[in-house]
PDB file of C-alpha atoms in Angstrom:
ATOM      1  CA  MET Y  25      40.689 -10.291  86.065  1.00  0.00           C
ATOM      2  CA  ILE Y  26      41.559  -6.826  85.380  1.00  0.00           C
ATOM      3  CA  ARG Y  27      43.751  -4.557  87.530  1.00  0.00           C
ATOM      4  CA  GLY Y  28      43.943  -0.674  87.876  1.00  0.00           C
ATOM      5  CA  ILE Y  29      45.524   2.095  89.862  1.00  0.00           C
ATOM      6  CA  HIS Y  30      43.345   4.081  91.504  1.00  0.00           C
ATOM      7  CA  SER Y  31      45.360   7.605  92.440  1.00  0.00           C
ATOM      8  CA  GLU Y  32      43.792   9.763  95.148  1.00  0.00           C
ATOM      9  CA  GLU Y  33      44.644  12.810  96.839  1.00  0.00           C
ATOM     10  CA  ILE Y  34      43.698  13.507 100.244  1.00  0.00           C
ATOM     11  CA  ALA Y  35      44.745  16.742 102.410  1.00  0.00           C
ATOM     12  CA  GLY Y  36      47.791  17.354  99.644  1.00  0.00           C
ATOM     13  CA  GLU Y  37      49.391  13.976 100.044  1.00  0.00           C
ATOM     14  CA  GLY Y  38      48.971  11.851  97.203  1.00  0.00           C
ATOM     15  CA  THR Y  39      47.734   7.695  97.812  1.00  0.00           C
ATOM     16  CA  GLN Y  40      47.431   4.521  94.946  1.00  0.00           C
ATOM     17  CA  HIS Y  41      45.578   1.381  95.519  1.00  0.00           C
ATOM     18  CA  LEU Y  42      46.032  -1.499  93.446  1.00  0.00           C
ATOM     19  CA  ILE Y  43      42.406  -2.580  92.309  1.00  0.00           C
ATOM     20  CA  LYS Y  44      41.346  -5.896  91.146  1.00  0.00           C
ATOM     21  CA  ARG Y  45      38.085  -6.291  89.200  1.00  0.00           C
ATOM     22  CA  THR Y  46      36.590  -9.569  87.942  1.00  0.00           C
ATOM     23  CA  PHE Y  47      34.198 -10.039  85.848  1.00  0.00           C
ATOM     24  CA  VAL Y  48      31.715 -12.696  85.827  1.00  0.00           C
ATOM     25  CA  PRO Y  49      30.348 -14.121  82.488  1.00  0.00           C
ATOM     26  CA  ILE Y  50      26.068 -14.338  82.392  1.00  0.00           C
ATOM     27  CA  SER Y  51      24.549 -15.952  79.141  1.00  0.00           C
ATOM     28  CA  LEU Y  52      20.725 -15.224  78.950  1.00  0.00           C
ATOM     29  CA  SER Y  53      18.686 -15.950  76.084  1.00  0.00           C
ATOM     30  CA  VAL Y  54      15.854 -13.692  75.147  1.00  0.00           C
ATOM     31  CA  ASP Y  55      13.751 -15.147  72.162  1.00  0.00           C
ATOM     32  CA  ALA Y  56      10.756 -13.321  72.132  1.00  0.00           C
ATOM     33  CA  ALA Y  57       9.698  -9.711  71.826  1.00  0.00           C
ATOM     34  CA  ASN Y  58       8.343  -7.968  75.072  1.00  0.00           C
ATOM     35  CA  GLN Y  59      10.398 -10.693  77.349  1.00  0.00           C
ATOM     36  CA  TYR Y  60      12.573 -10.123  80.027  1.00  0.00           C
ATOM     37  CA  LYS Y  61      14.669 -12.665  82.780  1.00  0.00           C
ATOM     38  CA  THR Y  62      16.092 -11.601  85.761  1.00  0.00           C
ATOM     39  CA  PHE Y  63      18.657 -13.807  87.224  1.00  0.00           C
ATOM     40  CA  LYS Y  64      20.665 -14.762  90.624  1.00  0.00           C
ATOM     41  CA  VAL Y  65      24.844 -15.081  90.031  1.00  0.00           C
ATOM     42  CA  LYS Y  66      27.196 -16.061  92.840  1.00  0.00           C
ATOM     43  CA  ILE Y  67      29.633 -13.824  93.739  1.00  0.00           C
ATOM     44  CA  PRO Y  68      33.273 -15.235  94.077  1.00  0.00           C
ATOM     45  CA  TYR Y  69      34.704 -14.865  97.682  1.00  0.00           C
ATOM     46  CA  ARG Y  70      36.172 -12.427  98.556  1.00  0.00           C
ATOM     47  CA  SER Y  71      34.571  -9.764  96.712  1.00  0.00           C
ATOM     48  CA  ARG Y  72      33.974  -6.090  98.608  1.00  0.00           C
ATOM     49  CA  LYS Y  73      30.903  -5.098  96.453  1.00  0.00           C
ATOM     50  CA  VAL Y  74      29.233  -5.376  93.189  1.00  0.00           C
ATOM     51  CA  VAL Y  75      30.484  -1.690  90.944  1.00  0.00           C
ATOM     52  CA  GLY Y  76      28.172  -2.432  87.797  1.00  0.00           C
ATOM     53  CA  VAL Y  77      26.628  -4.329  85.456  1.00  0.00           C
ATOM     54  CA  ILE Y  78      27.185  -4.594  81.562  1.00  0.00           C
ATOM     55  CA  VAL Y  79      25.505  -5.518  79.369  1.00  0.00           C
ATOM     56  CA  THR Y  80      26.224  -6.824  75.480  1.00  0.00           C
ATOM     57  CA  HIS Y  81      23.978  -8.262  73.031  1.00  0.00           C
ATOM     58  CA  ASP Y  82      22.771  -9.827  69.749  1.00  0.00           C
ATOM     59  CA  ALA Y  83      20.787  -8.740  67.884  1.00  0.00           C
ATOM     60  CA  PRO Y  84      19.765  -9.642  63.704  1.00  0.00           C
ATOM     61  CA  SER Y  85      21.070  -6.809  62.634  1.00  0.00           C
ATOM     62  CA  GLN Y  86      18.289  -6.479  59.758  1.00  0.00           C
ATOM     63  CA  VAL Y  87      15.584  -4.247  61.077  1.00  0.00           C
ATOM     64  CA  MET Y  88      12.127  -5.903  60.099  1.00  0.00           C
ATOM     65  CA  HIS Y  89      11.910  -7.409  56.502  1.00  0.00           C
ATOM     66  CA  HIS Y  90      13.395  -4.666  54.275  1.00  0.00           C
ATOM     67  CA  ASN Y  91      13.856  -5.980  51.181  1.00  0.00           C
ATOM     68  CA  ARG Y  92      14.815 -10.154  52.589  1.00  0.00           C
ATOM     69  CA  ILE Y  93      14.245 -12.516  50.341  1.00  0.00           C
ATOM     70  CA  TYR Y  94      13.966 -16.303  51.073  1.00  0.00           C
ATOM     71  CA  LEU Y  95      15.189 -18.996  49.435  1.00  0.00           C
ATOM     72  CA  GLY Y  96      16.134 -23.171  49.032  1.00  0.00           C
ATOM     73  CA  SER Y  97      15.137 -26.560  49.564  1.00  0.00           C
ATOM     74  CA  ALA Y  98      12.337 -27.820  51.812  1.00  0.00           C
ATOM     75  CA  PRO Y  99      10.183 -30.962  51.716  1.00  0.00           C
ATOM     76  CA  ASP Y 100       6.992 -31.129  49.615  1.00  0.00           C
ATOM     77  CA  VAL Y 101       4.324 -29.768  52.130  1.00  0.00           C
ATOM     78  CA  PRO Y 102       2.159 -27.438  51.947  1.00  0.00           C
ATOM     79  CA  ILE Y 103       3.137 -24.167  52.448  1.00  0.00           C
ATOM     80  CA  THR Y 104       3.342 -22.132  55.687  1.00  0.00           C
ATOM     81  CA  GLN Y 105       4.771 -19.627  57.268  1.00  0.00           C
ATOM     82  CA  GLN Y 106       7.460 -21.510  59.440  1.00  0.00           C
ATOM     83  CA  LEU Y 107       8.521 -23.236  56.120  1.00  0.00           C
ATOM     84  CA  ILE Y 108       9.685 -19.617  54.409  1.00  0.00           C
ATOM     85  CA  ILE Y 109      11.484 -18.171  57.038  1.00  0.00           C
ATOM     86  CA  GLY Y 110      12.816 -21.327  58.051  1.00  0.00           C
ATOM     87  CA  LEU Y 111      14.761 -20.958  54.194  1.00  0.00           C
ATOM     88  CA  ASN Y 112      17.992 -19.047  53.860  1.00  0.00           C
ATOM     89  CA  GLN Y 113      18.106 -15.108  53.561  1.00  0.00           C
ATOM     90  CA  GLU Y 114      19.553 -12.443  51.729  1.00  0.00           C
ATOM     91  CA  PHE Y 115      18.419  -9.540  49.870  1.00  0.00           C
ATOM     92  CA  TYR Y 116      17.172  -7.862  47.150  1.00  0.00           C
ATOM     93  CA  GLN Y 117      19.015  -5.432  45.175  1.00  0.00           C
ATOM     94  CA  ASP Y 118      17.153  -3.113  42.491  1.00  0.00           C
ATOM     95  CA  VAL Y 119      18.908  -4.653  39.543  1.00  0.00           C
ATOM     96  CA  ASP Y 120      18.021  -6.166  36.320  1.00  0.00           C
ATOM     97  CA  GLU Y 121      18.999  -9.993  37.250  1.00  0.00           C
ATOM     98  CA  GLN Y 122      19.904 -10.981  40.654  1.00  0.00           C
ATOM     99  CA  CYS Y 123      20.934 -14.676  40.653  1.00  0.00           C
ATOM    100  CA  PHE Y 124      21.496 -17.057  43.696  1.00  0.00           C
ATOM    101  CA  ASP Y 125      23.546 -20.226  44.017  1.00  0.00           C
ATOM    102  CA  VAL Y 126      21.226 -22.811  46.134  1.00  0.00           C
ATOM    103  CA  SER Y 127      21.427 -26.680  47.150  1.00  0.00           C
ATOM    104  CA  VAL Y 128      18.731 -28.867  46.887  1.00  0.00           C
ATOM    105  CA  ARG Y 129      18.453 -31.897  47.983  1.00  0.00           C
ATOM    106  CA  TYR Y 130      17.113 -35.076  46.808  1.00  0.00           C
ATOM    107  CA  GLY Y 131      13.429 -35.332  46.941  1.00  0.00           C
ATOM    108  CA  GLU Y 132      12.849 -31.037  48.253  1.00  0.00           C
ATOM    109  CA  LYS Y 133      11.097 -28.068  45.772  1.00  0.00           C
ATOM    110  CA  LEU Y 134      13.004 -25.119  45.266  1.00  0.00           C
ATOM    111  CA  TYR Y 135      11.310 -22.539  47.585  1.00  0.00           C
ATOM    112  CA  PHE Y 136      11.300 -18.897  46.753  1.00  0.00           C
ATOM    113  CA  ALA Y 137       9.818 -15.491  48.700  1.00  0.00           C
ATOM    114  CA  LEU Y 138       9.552 -11.864  47.769  1.00  0.00           C
ATOM    115  CA  PRO Y 139       8.263  -9.182  49.436  1.00  0.00           C
ATOM    116  CA  LYS Y 140       5.039  -8.425  47.225  1.00  0.00           C
ATOM    117  CA  ARG Y 141       5.589  -4.536  47.325  1.00  0.00           C
ATOM    118  CA  LEU Y 142       8.483  -5.016  44.958  1.00  0.00           C
ATOM    119  CA  GLY Y 143       5.695  -5.915  42.460  1.00  0.00           C
ATOM    120  CA  SER Y 144       5.047  -8.967  40.288  1.00  0.00           C
ATOM    121  CA  TYR Y 145       6.553  -8.191  37.124  1.00  0.00           C
ATOM    122  CA  PHE Y 146       9.355 -10.204  37.563  1.00  0.00           C
ATOM    123  CA  TYR Y 147      10.502 -14.015  36.570  1.00  0.00           C
ATOM    124  CA  LEU Y 148      12.610 -16.450  37.551  1.00  0.00           C
ATOM    125  CA  THR Y 149      14.439 -18.791  36.500  1.00  0.00           C
ATOM    126  CA  ILE Y 150      16.603 -22.117  37.366  1.00  0.00           C
ATOM    127  CA  ASN Y 151      19.979 -22.807  35.376  1.00  0.00           C
ATOM    128  CA  GLY Y 152      18.609 -20.430  32.726  1.00  0.00           C
ATOM    129  CA  TYR Y 153      15.029 -22.096  32.664  1.00  0.00           C
ATOM    130  CA  PHE Y 154      12.179 -20.792  32.418  1.00  0.00           C
ATOM    131  CA  ASN Y 155       8.788 -22.197  33.536  1.00  0.00           C
ATOM    132  CA  GLU Y 156       9.862 -24.064  36.190  1.00  0.00           C
ATOM    133  CA  PHE Y 157       7.849 -22.326  39.022  1.00  0.00           C
ATOM    134  CA  PRO Y 158       4.598 -22.124  38.389  1.00  0.00           C
ATOM    135  CA  LYS Y 159       2.707 -18.925  39.257  1.00  0.00           C
ATOM    136  CA  PRO Y 160       2.812 -17.468  43.053  1.00  0.00           C
ATOM    137  CA  ILE Y 161       1.324 -17.477  45.960  1.00  0.00           C
ATOM    138  CA  VAL Y 162       0.472 -14.447  48.272  1.00  0.00           C
ATOM    139  CA  MET Y 163       1.506 -15.422  52.077  1.00  0.00           C
ATOM    140  CA  GLU Y 164       2.160 -12.861  55.351  1.00  0.00           C
ATOM    141  CA  ILE Y 165       5.005 -13.492  56.843  1.00  0.00           C
ATOM    142  CA  ARG Y 166       5.542 -12.360  60.395  1.00  0.00           C
ATOM    143  CA  ASP Y 167       9.043 -11.279  61.575  1.00  0.00           C
ATOM    144  CA  GLN Y 168      10.129 -13.163  64.668  1.00  0.00           C
ATOM    145  CA  TRP Y 169      11.633 -10.073  66.105  1.00  0.00           C
ATOM    146  CA  THR Y 170       9.803  -7.153  65.400  1.00  0.00           C
ATOM    147  CA  ASP Y 171       6.247  -8.643  65.044  1.00  0.00           C
ATOM    148  CA  PHE Y 172       6.233  -6.762  61.548  1.00  0.00           C
ATOM    149  CA  LYS Y 173       4.111  -8.201  59.199  1.00  0.00           C
ATOM    150  CA  GLU Y 174       4.294  -8.214  55.305  1.00  0.00           C
ATOM    151  CA  ASP Y 175       2.919 -10.005  52.560  1.00  0.00           C
ATOM    152  CA  TYR Y 176       4.989 -12.337  50.534  1.00  0.00           C
ATOM    153  CA  TRP Y 177       5.160 -13.356  46.960  1.00  0.00           C
ATOM    154  CA  VAL Y 178       5.636 -17.502  47.346  1.00  0.00           C
ATOM    155  CA  TRP Y 179       7.240 -19.475  44.310  1.00  0.00           C
ATOM    156  CA  GLU Y 180       7.134 -23.606  44.599  1.00  0.00           C
ATOM    157  CA  SER Y 181       8.847 -25.360  41.701  1.00  0.00           C
ATOM    158  CA  ILE Y 182       7.672 -27.777  40.253  1.00  0.00           C
ATOM    159  CA  ALA Y 183      10.007 -30.497  39.880  1.00  0.00           C
ATOM    160  CA  ASP Y 184      11.858 -32.344  42.532  1.00  0.00           C
ATOM    161  CA  GLU Y 185      14.864 -33.598  41.228  1.00  0.00           C
ATOM    162  CA  TRP Y 186      17.308 -30.558  41.810  1.00  0.00           C
ATOM    163  CA  GLU Y 187      20.633 -30.872  43.248  1.00  0.00           C
ATOM    164  CA  ASN Y 188      23.181 -27.213  42.778  1.00  0.00           C
ATOM    165  CA  VAL Y 189      21.069 -24.396  40.601  1.00  0.00           C
ATOM    166  CA  GLN Y 190      21.467 -21.041  39.968  1.00  0.00           C
ATOM    167  CA  VAL Y 191      18.544 -19.518  40.910  1.00  0.00           C
ATOM    168  CA  CYS Y 192      18.139 -15.933  38.878  1.00  0.00           C
ATOM    169  CA  LEU Y 193      15.215 -12.901  39.824  1.00  0.00           C
ATOM    170  CA  ILE Y 194      15.165 -11.597  36.710  1.00  0.00           C
ATOM    171  CA  LYS Y 195      12.711  -7.844  36.204  1.00  0.00           C
ATOM    172  CA  ASP Y 196      10.229  -7.775  33.241  1.00  0.00           C
ATOM    173  CA  SER Y 197      11.430  -5.111  30.728  1.00  0.00           C
ATOM    174  CA  GLY Y 198       7.645  -3.846  30.404  1.00  0.00           C
ATOM    175  CA  ASP Y 199       6.109  -1.482  32.785  1.00  0.00           C
ATOM    176  CA  GLY Y 200       5.296  -4.302  34.595  1.00  0.00           C
ATOM    177  CA  GLY Y 201       1.650  -3.141  35.103  1.00  0.00           C
ATOM    178  CA  ASP Y 202      -1.381  -5.878  34.892  1.00  0.00           C
ATOM    179  CA  SER Y 203      -3.614  -3.417  32.519  1.00  0.00           C
ATOM    180  CA  ASP Y 204      -3.392  -3.886  28.712  1.00  0.00           C
ATOM    181  CA  ASP Y 205      -3.028   0.115  27.468  1.00  0.00           C
ATOM    182  CA  ASP Y 206      -4.303  -0.038  24.135  1.00  0.00           C
ATOM    183  CA  GLU Y 207      -5.519   3.023  23.222  1.00  0.00           C
ATOM    184  CA  GLU Y 208      -2.103   4.301  21.286  1.00  0.00           C
ATOM    185  CA  ASP Y 209      -2.769   1.187  19.138  1.00  0.00           C
ATOM    186  CA  ASP Y 210      -6.548   2.137  18.213  1.00  0.00           C
ATOM    187  CA  GLU Y 211      -5.710   5.722  17.095  1.00  0.00           C
ATOM    188  CA  TYR Y 212      -3.196   4.522  14.020  1.00  0.00           C
TER     189      TYR Y 212
END
């Protein structure tokens, strides 16, 4: 309950009123785009009128999938969007090497997803070892809040006997291109 004093001057005379305000908390959950809910609330006894509604909300602080990385462990099942968005979320930083500590449950595989628009010139290591992931597949991931869709590179580890590991995303020191430029070599 919030109490306040309301001062008012009428015809040269000042008056003051004690105002009591009671907030009635309501919790609603909107969990899909374009969704709304209506509600009724029982007003406390002896309330004279409702003067306003205050709306607060919790929303994701990230907009769409901008540089979002998904990683973590999951059962060895076919890779789906639900599997990927159920993993931990991190953010890609434009550095030569970015490492993440991951706990992999017994019998599960390690998964890593990176936006395709960042390029294909990356290597993944597990505890410093290369070749623990085969070539990635491409999968479209849809943001559950904005409905934005983006293609991701998705890697699945070869082995499933990991525990606590460090996964590092390392940029290729080359130009990142897929073509082989040998024109300069032919001239010499």
